[in-house]
PDB file of C-alpha atoms in Angstrom:
ATOM      1  CA  MET A   1      69.522 -40.302 -77.744  1.00 51.00           C
ATOM      2  CA  ASN A   2      72.523 -38.546 -76.135  1.00 67.00           C
ATOM      3  CA  LYS A   3      73.154 -35.041 -77.195  1.00 90.00           C
ATOM      4  CA  LYS A   4      75.960 -34.373 -79.379  1.00 96.00           C
ATOM      5  CA  ILE A   5      79.173 -31.788 -78.925  1.00 97.00           C
ATOM      6  CA  LEU A   6      79.521 -29.263 -81.337  1.00 97.00           C
ATOM      7  CA  LEU A   7      83.023 -28.520 -82.696  1.00 97.00           C
ATOM      8  CA  TRP A   8      83.083 -25.158 -84.483  1.00 96.00           C
ATOM      9  CA  GLY A   9      86.058 -25.289 -86.904  1.00 94.00           C
ATOM     10  CA  GLY A  10      87.351 -28.134 -88.914  1.00 92.00           C
ATOM     11  CA  GLY A  11      91.167 -27.211 -88.870  1.00 91.00           C
ATOM     12  CA  ASN A  12      94.087 -28.344 -86.920  1.00 91.00           C
ATOM     13  CA  LYS A  13      92.348 -27.083 -83.442  1.00 92.00           C
ATOM     14  CA  ALA A  14      89.667 -29.621 -84.107  1.00 93.00           C
ATOM     15  CA  ILE A  15      92.211 -32.414 -84.631  1.00 92.00           C
ATOM     16  CA  LEU A  16      93.874 -31.782 -81.327  1.00 92.00           C
ATOM     17  CA  ALA A  17      90.654 -31.450 -79.585  1.00 93.00           C
ATOM     18  CA  ILE A  18      89.455 -34.727 -80.784  1.00 93.00           C
ATOM     19  CA  LYS A  19      93.008 -36.699 -80.745  1.00 93.00           C
ATOM     20  CA  LEU A  20      94.243 -35.130 -77.355  1.00 96.00           C
ATOM     21  CA  PHE A  21      90.915 -35.050 -75.443  1.00 96.00           C
ATOM     22  CA  ASN A  22      89.449 -38.196 -76.904  1.00 92.00           C
ATOM     23  CA  LEU A  23      86.153 -36.597 -77.924  1.00 92.00           C
ATOM     24  CA  LYS A  24      83.329 -38.594 -78.829  1.00 91.00           C
ATOM     25  CA  ASN A  25      79.664 -38.148 -80.134  1.00 93.00           C
ATOM     26  CA  ILE A  26      80.901 -35.006 -82.173  1.00 95.00           C
ATOM     27  CA  ILE A  27      79.474 -32.894 -85.185  1.00 95.00           C
ATOM     28  CA  ILE A  28      81.991 -30.316 -86.818  1.00 95.00           C
ATOM     29  CA  PHE A  29      80.697 -27.156 -88.401  1.00 95.00           C
ATOM     30  CA  ASP A  30      82.897 -24.658 -90.404  1.00 93.00           C
ATOM     31  CA  PRO A  31      81.378 -22.465 -92.801  1.00 90.00           C
ATOM     32  CA  TYR A  32      84.995 -21.382 -94.392  1.00 88.00           C
ATOM     33  CA  ILE A  33      85.984 -24.618 -95.743  1.00 90.00           C
ATOM     34  CA  GLU A  34      84.979 -27.359 -98.119  1.00 89.00           C
ATOM     35  CA  LYS A  35      86.217 -30.227 -95.773  1.00 85.00           C
ATOM     36  CA  PRO A  36      87.809 -30.700 -92.279  1.00 82.00           C
ATOM     37  CA  ASN A  37      91.492 -31.433 -92.220  1.00 77.00           C
ATOM     38  CA  LEU A  38      90.929 -34.852 -90.705  1.00 76.00           C
ATOM     39  CA  SER A  39      89.811 -38.177 -92.360  1.00 67.00           C
ATOM     40  CA  SER A  40      87.057 -39.745 -90.369  1.00 72.00           C
ATOM     41  CA  LYS A  41      83.265 -40.493 -90.098  1.00 84.00           C
ATOM     42  CA  ILE A  42      82.505 -37.536 -87.862  1.00 90.00           C
ATOM     43  CA  PRO A  43      79.505 -35.600 -89.390  1.00 93.00           C
ATOM     44  CA  PHE A  44      80.644 -32.389 -91.104  1.00 94.00           C
ATOM     45  CA  PHE A  45      78.505 -29.420 -92.037  1.00 94.00           C
ATOM     46  CA  ASN A  46      79.668 -26.114 -93.739  1.00 92.00           C
ATOM     47  CA  LYS A  47      76.388 -24.479 -94.792  1.00 91.00           C
ATOM     48  CA  SER A  48      74.673 -21.765 -92.614  1.00 87.00           C
ATOM     49  CA  LYS A  49      71.262 -23.416 -93.296  1.00 89.00           C
ATOM     50  CA  ASP A  50      72.388 -26.490 -91.439  1.00 91.00           C
ATOM     51  CA  LEU A  51      73.337 -24.690 -88.133  1.00 91.00           C
ATOM     52  CA  LYS A  52      69.804 -24.510 -86.873  1.00 89.00           C
ATOM     53  CA  LYS A  53      69.079 -28.308 -87.127  1.00 91.00           C
ATOM     54  CA  ILE A  54      72.792 -28.816 -85.796  1.00 94.00           C
ATOM     55  CA  LEU A  55      72.060 -26.730 -82.578  1.00 93.00           C
ATOM     56  CA  LYS A  56      68.965 -28.995 -81.925  1.00 93.00           C
ATOM     57  CA  LEU A  57      71.092 -31.955 -82.060  1.00 95.00           C
ATOM     58  CA  CYS A  58      73.965 -30.698 -79.594  1.00 96.00           C
ATOM     59  CA  SER A  59      74.001 -29.818 -76.048  1.00 96.00           C
ATOM     60  CA  SER A  60      77.552 -28.749 -75.635  1.00 97.00           C
ATOM     61  CA  PHE A  61      80.109 -27.043 -77.738  1.00 97.00           C
ATOM     62  CA  PHE A  62      83.831 -25.909 -78.144  1.00 98.00           C
ATOM     63  CA  VAL A  63      85.250 -23.569 -80.575  1.00 97.00           C
ATOM     64  CA  CYS A  64      88.260 -24.756 -82.466  1.00 95.00           C
ATOM     65  CA  ILE A  65      89.758 -21.470 -83.498  1.00 91.00           C
ATOM     66  CA  GLY A  66      93.021 -20.416 -82.566  1.00 85.00           C
ATOM     67  CA  ASN A  67      96.223 -18.471 -84.078  1.00 83.00           C
ATOM     68  CA  ASN A  68      95.402 -14.805 -83.473  1.00 84.00           C
ATOM     69  CA  ASN A  69      91.670 -15.178 -83.762  1.00 88.00           C
ATOM     70  CA  GLY A  70      90.583 -14.573 -80.241  1.00 91.00           C
ATOM     71  CA  GLU A  71      87.831 -12.196 -81.031  1.00 91.00           C
ATOM     72  CA  ASP A  72      86.283 -14.639 -83.719  1.00 91.00           C
ATOM     73  CA  ARG A  73      86.371 -17.382 -80.835  1.00 94.00           C
ATOM     74  CA  SER A  74      84.675 -15.428 -78.427  1.00 94.00           C
ATOM     75  CA  ILE A  75      81.929 -14.070 -80.745  1.00 92.00           C
ATOM     76  CA  ILE A  76      81.152 -17.472 -81.668  1.00 94.00           C
ATOM     77  CA  ALA A  77      81.139 -18.695 -78.180  1.00 96.00           C
ATOM     78  CA  GLU A  78      78.860 -16.162 -76.720  1.00 95.00           C
ATOM     79  CA  ASN A  79      76.404 -16.720 -79.338  1.00 94.00           C
ATOM     80  CA  LEU A  80      76.365 -20.355 -78.795  1.00 96.00           C
ATOM     81  CA  ILE A  81      75.813 -19.793 -75.148  1.00 97.00           C
ATOM     82  CA  LEU A  82      72.856 -17.417 -76.022  1.00 94.00           C
ATOM     83  CA  ARG A  83      71.185 -20.373 -77.938  1.00 92.00           C
ATOM     84  CA  LYS A  84      71.479 -22.637 -74.768  1.00 94.00           C
ATOM     85  CA  LEU A  85      74.367 -24.562 -75.638  1.00 96.00           C
ATOM     86  CA  LYS A  86      76.971 -25.423 -72.822  1.00 97.00           C
ATOM     87  CA  PRO A  87      80.757 -24.435 -73.324  1.00 98.00           C
ATOM     88  CA  ILE A  88      83.193 -27.371 -72.231  1.00 98.00           C
ATOM     89  CA  ASN A  89      86.664 -27.116 -71.223  1.00 98.00           C
ATOM     90  CA  LEU A  90      89.521 -29.137 -72.727  1.00 98.00           C
ATOM     91  CA  ILE A  91      92.014 -29.426 -69.861  1.00 98.00           C
ATOM     92  CA  HIS A  92      94.687 -31.895 -70.612  1.00 98.00           C
ATOM     93  CA  LYS A  93      95.507 -34.470 -67.566  1.00 97.00           C
ATOM     94  CA  LYS A  94      99.166 -33.921 -68.287  1.00 98.00           C
ATOM     95  CA  SER A  95      99.009 -30.041 -67.467  1.00 98.00           C
ATOM     96  CA  ILE A  96      99.502 -28.668 -63.942  1.00 98.00           C
ATOM     97  CA  ILE A  97      97.277 -26.250 -62.541  1.00 98.00           C
ATOM     98  CA  HIS A  98      97.503 -24.946 -59.203  1.00 98.00           C
ATOM     99  CA  LYS A  99      94.342 -25.130 -57.165  1.00 98.00           C
ATOM    100  CA  SER A 100      94.317 -21.417 -56.180  1.00 98.00           C
ATOM    101  CA  SER A 101      94.387 -20.527 -60.017  1.00 98.00           C
ATOM    102  CA  LYS A 102      90.688 -20.173 -61.697  1.00 98.00           C
ATOM    103  CA  ILE A 103      89.591 -21.313 -64.965  1.00 98.00           C
ATOM    104  CA  GLY A 104      86.796 -19.914 -67.018  1.00 98.00           C
ATOM    105  CA  LYS A 105      84.455 -21.007 -69.683  1.00 98.00           C
ATOM    106  CA  MET A 106      85.528 -22.883 -72.790  1.00 98.00           C
ATOM    107  CA  VAL A 107      89.177 -22.912 -71.981  1.00 98.00           C
ATOM    108  CA  MET A 108      91.653 -25.130 -73.881  1.00 98.00           C
ATOM    109  CA  VAL A 109      95.003 -26.288 -71.689  1.00 98.00           C
ATOM    110  CA  MET A 110      97.170 -28.490 -73.653  1.00 98.00           C
ATOM    111  CA  PRO A 111      99.938 -31.097 -72.367  1.00 98.00           C
ATOM    112  CA  GLY A 112     102.818 -29.755 -70.435  1.00 98.00           C
ATOM    113  CA  VAL A 113     101.124 -26.462 -69.505  1.00 98.00           C
ATOM    114  CA  VAL A 114     101.857 -25.189 -66.072  1.00 98.00           C
ATOM    115  CA  ILE A 115      99.682 -22.607 -64.364  1.00 98.00           C
ATOM    116  CA  ASN A 116     101.073 -21.383 -60.938  1.00 98.00           C
ATOM    117  CA  PRO A 117      99.305 -20.148 -57.972  1.00 98.00           C
ATOM    118  CA  ASN A 118      96.973 -17.159 -57.924  1.00 98.00           C
ATOM    119  CA  SER A 119      96.600 -16.688 -61.846  1.00 98.00           C
ATOM    120  CA  GLN A 120      93.274 -16.326 -63.427  1.00 98.00           C
ATOM    121  CA  ILE A 121      92.481 -17.993 -66.878  1.00 98.00           C
ATOM    122  CA  ASN A 122      89.204 -16.206 -68.168  1.00 98.00           C
ATOM    123  CA  ASP A 123      86.625 -17.524 -70.809  1.00 98.00           C
ATOM    124  CA  PHE A 124      87.613 -18.562 -74.285  1.00 98.00           C
ATOM    125  CA  CYS A 125      91.124 -18.787 -73.761  1.00 98.00           C
ATOM    126  CA  VAL A 126      93.808 -21.274 -75.322  1.00 98.00           C
ATOM    127  CA  ILE A 127      97.086 -22.136 -73.556  1.00 98.00           C
ATOM    128  CA  ASN A 128      99.050 -24.421 -75.884  1.00 97.00           C
ATOM    129  CA  THR A 129     101.538 -27.259 -75.117  1.00 98.00           C
ATOM    130  CA  SER A 130     104.331 -26.606 -72.352  1.00 98.00           C
ATOM    131  CA  ALA A 131     103.489 -22.862 -72.266  1.00 98.00           C
ATOM    132  CA  VAL A 132     104.370 -21.691 -68.427  1.00 98.00           C
ATOM    133  CA  ILE A 133     101.747 -19.238 -66.677  1.00 98.00           C
ATOM    134  CA  GLU A 134     103.551 -17.847 -63.608  1.00 98.00           C
ATOM    135  CA  HIS A 135     101.897 -16.887 -60.154  1.00 98.00           C
ATOM    136  CA  ASP A 136      99.179 -13.901 -60.195  1.00 98.00           C
ATOM    137  CA  CYS A 137      98.936 -13.660 -63.969  1.00 98.00           C
ATOM    138  CA  ASN A 138      95.540 -12.873 -65.654  1.00 98.00           C
ATOM    139  CA  LEU A 139      94.436 -13.819 -69.110  1.00 98.00           C
ATOM    140  CA  GLU A 140      91.472 -12.153 -70.305  1.00 98.00           C
ATOM    141  CA  ASN A 141      88.516 -13.508 -72.722  1.00 98.00           C
ATOM    142  CA  GLY A 142      89.983 -14.927 -75.944  1.00 97.00           C
ATOM    143  CA  ALA A 143      93.750 -14.525 -75.018  1.00 98.00           C
ATOM    144  CA  GLU A 144      95.816 -17.228 -76.572  1.00 98.00           C
ATOM    145  CA  ILE A 145      99.388 -18.441 -75.266  1.00 98.00           C
ATOM    146  CA  MET A 146     101.171 -20.409 -77.997  1.00 98.00           C
ATOM    147  CA  GLY A 147     103.597 -23.171 -77.113  1.00 97.00           C
ATOM    148  CA  SER A 148     106.425 -22.929 -74.848  1.00 98.00           C
ATOM    149  CA  ALA A 149     105.858 -19.425 -74.115  1.00 98.00           C
ATOM    150  CA  SER A 150     106.741 -18.026 -70.812  1.00 98.00           C
ATOM    151  CA  LEU A 151     104.785 -15.619 -68.737  1.00 98.00           C
ATOM    152  CA  ALA A 152     106.467 -14.315 -65.653  1.00 98.00           C
ATOM    153  CA  GLY A 153     104.707 -13.525 -62.348  1.00 98.00           C
ATOM    154  CA  GLY A 154     101.916 -10.636 -62.535  1.00 98.00           C
ATOM    155  CA  CYS A 155     101.330 -10.238 -66.298  1.00 98.00           C
ATOM    156  CA  LEU A 156      98.144  -9.172 -67.992  1.00 98.00           C
ATOM    157  CA  ILE A 157      97.225 -10.691 -71.202  1.00 98.00           C
ATOM    158  CA  LYS A 158      94.197  -8.495 -72.273  1.00 98.00           C
ATOM    159  CA  LYS A 159      91.327  -9.337 -74.333  1.00 97.00           C
ATOM    160  CA  ASN A 160      92.009 -11.437 -77.599  1.00 96.00           C
ATOM    161  CA  ALA A 161      95.878 -11.145 -77.398  1.00 97.00           C
ATOM    162  CA  THR A 162      98.173 -13.476 -78.553  1.00 98.00           C
ATOM    163  CA  VAL A 163     101.758 -14.517 -77.177  1.00 98.00           C
ATOM    164  CA  GLY A 164     103.528 -16.501 -80.115  1.00 98.00           C
ATOM    165  CA  THR A 165     105.695 -19.881 -79.539  1.00 98.00           C
ATOM    166  CA  ASN A 166     108.664 -19.573 -77.247  1.00 98.00           C
ATOM    167  CA  ALA A 167     108.135 -15.741 -76.120  1.00 98.00           C
ATOM    168  CA  THR A 168     109.179 -14.626 -72.907  1.00 98.00           C
ATOM    169  CA  ILE A 169     107.015 -11.922 -71.194  1.00 98.00           C
ATOM    170  CA  PHE A 170     108.997 -10.251 -68.203  1.00 98.00           C
ATOM    171  CA  PRO A 171     107.129  -9.700 -64.732  1.00 98.00           C
ATOM    172  CA  ASN A 172     104.201  -7.380 -64.410  1.00 98.00           C
ATOM    173  CA  ILE A 173     103.916  -6.624 -68.068  1.00 98.00           C
ATOM    174  CA  VAL A 174     100.634  -5.855 -69.786  1.00 98.00           C
ATOM    175  CA  VAL A 175     100.080  -7.122 -73.391  1.00 98.00           C
ATOM    176  CA  ASN A 176      97.249  -5.028 -74.545  1.00 98.00           C
ATOM    177  CA  GLU A 177      93.847  -6.094 -76.363  1.00 97.00           C
ATOM    178  CA  ASN A 178      94.288  -7.524 -79.715  1.00 95.00           C
ATOM    179  CA  SER A 179      98.038  -7.283 -79.777  1.00 97.00           C
ATOM    180  CA  TYR A 180     100.424 -10.137 -81.043  1.00 97.00           C
ATOM    181  CA  VAL A 181     103.860 -11.128 -79.727  1.00 98.00           C
ATOM    182  CA  GLY A 182     105.930 -12.766 -82.279  1.00 98.00           C
ATOM    183  CA  GLY A 183     107.425 -16.180 -81.699  1.00 97.00           C
ATOM    184  CA  GLY A 184     110.794 -16.031 -79.571  1.00 98.00           C
ATOM    185  CA  SER A 185     110.094 -12.493 -78.686  1.00 98.00           C
ATOM    186  CA  VAL A 186     111.377 -11.045 -75.338  1.00 98.00           C
ATOM    187  CA  VAL A 187     108.912  -8.475 -73.863  1.00 98.00           C
ATOM    188  CA  ILE A 188     110.486  -6.021 -71.497  1.00 98.00           C
ATOM    189  CA  LYS A 189     107.586  -3.105 -71.629  1.00 98.00           C
ATOM    190  CA  ASN A 190     104.113  -3.173 -72.042  1.00 98.00           C
ATOM    191  CA  VAL A 191     102.549  -4.045 -75.484  1.00 98.00           C
ATOM    192  CA  LYS A 192      99.996  -1.336 -76.850  1.00 98.00           C
ATOM    193  CA  LYS A 193      96.612  -2.214 -78.108  1.00 97.00           C
ATOM    194  CA  ASN A 194      96.385  -3.906 -81.755  1.00 96.00           C
ATOM    195  CA  ASP A 195     100.326  -3.689 -81.895  1.00 97.00           C
ATOM    196  CA  ILE A 196     102.433  -6.626 -83.239  1.00 98.00           C
ATOM    197  CA  VAL A 197     105.918  -6.869 -81.665  1.00 98.00           C
ATOM    198  CA  VAL A 198     108.832  -8.915 -82.381  1.00 98.00           C
ATOM    199  CA  GLY A 199     112.279  -9.397 -81.535  1.00 98.00           C
ATOM    200  CA  ASN A 200     114.693  -9.314 -78.279  1.00 97.00           C
ATOM    201  CA  PRO A 201     113.882  -6.954 -76.902  1.00 98.00           C
ATOM    202  CA  ALA A 202     110.461  -6.719 -78.476  1.00 98.00           C
ATOM    203  CA  LYS A 203     109.843  -3.899 -80.743  1.00 98.00           C
ATOM    204  CA  TYR A 204     106.925  -2.468 -82.820  1.00 98.00           C
ATOM    205  CA  LEU A 205     106.587  -4.198 -86.148  1.00 98.00           C
ATOM    206  CA  LYS A 206     103.027  -3.088 -87.560  1.00 97.00           C
ATOM    207  CA  LYS A 207      99.444  -3.056 -86.671  1.00 96.00           C
ATOM    208  CA  ASN A 208      97.566  -6.304 -86.252  1.00 93.00           C
ATOM    209  CA  ILE A 209      94.731  -5.754 -88.555  1.00 87.00           C
ATOM    210  CA  ARG A 210      91.666  -7.917 -87.933  1.00 78.00           C
ATOM    211  CA  ASN A 211      89.338  -9.696 -90.533  1.00 71.00           C
ATOM    212  CA  LYS A 212      86.523  -7.539 -90.232  1.00 71.00           C
ATOM    213  CA  LYS A 213      84.820  -9.053 -93.293  1.00 71.00           C
ATOM    214  CA  LYS A 214      85.091 -12.611 -91.722  1.00 71.00           C
ATOM    215  CA  LEU A 215      83.823 -11.116 -88.384  1.00 70.00           C
ATOM    216  CA  LYS A 216      80.916  -9.637 -90.211  1.00 73.00           C
ATOM    217  CA  GLU A 217      80.085 -12.972 -91.999  1.00 74.00           C
ATOM    218  CA  THR A 218      80.100 -14.567 -88.712  1.00 76.00           C
ATOM    219  CA  LYS A 219      77.471 -12.380 -86.964  1.00 72.00           C
ATOM    220  CA  ILE A 220      75.687 -12.653 -89.966  1.00 76.00           C
ATOM    221  CA  ILE A 221      75.347 -16.359 -89.698  1.00 80.00           C
ATOM    222  CA  PHE A 222      73.666 -16.081 -86.230  1.00 81.00           C
ATOM    223  CA  LYS A 223      71.562 -13.092 -87.268  1.00 77.00           C
ATOM    224  CA  ASP A 224      69.868 -15.381 -89.691  1.00 68.00           C
ATOM    225  CA  LEU A 225      69.022 -18.368 -87.175  1.00 69.00           C
TER     226      LEU A 225
END
């Protein structure tokens, strides 16, 4: 019997993964919802006690968590790798990735994305529809670029940071760890760690507070395996 693909997360990212990348032979696991956001016959589980059985049925996985949740995505992926599941990449055929750019593990690249020469997309990143990553950019683990955002050359998007829809990042800017650039913002100076910035030009709005309770619950799920 062929081993299955585990999709961790039953929300909109799972729908995109299934429909845009034509995934088959799937199991969905999401401990935070009662049922997935799609009507299908795909097996769905939400009880922690079921996870050990699911891991035995699956050989590979993708974590379908987006929307400023890069840390959650990374922690879950790292734990699944430790349990010998293979992370898969979801790279849409209608994206353009220059051969000199490098793509890490468990990366989602949506339709219309352009990644220009000498860029580095590290593990557990998500690049949404029609985003542009110019030359010599570096996305660290867990970064997410929302739809139609544009990164000019030489930008560094650090660990678990998010760049919102239609945002523009000027050349050589650093968007620091766990920060969030609001939709439509124009970033002309570096963004500090854990800051949310909005506007044109982008200015500090407030701190990006992580859901530590949810992170703790996720870690407990793996601890009990």
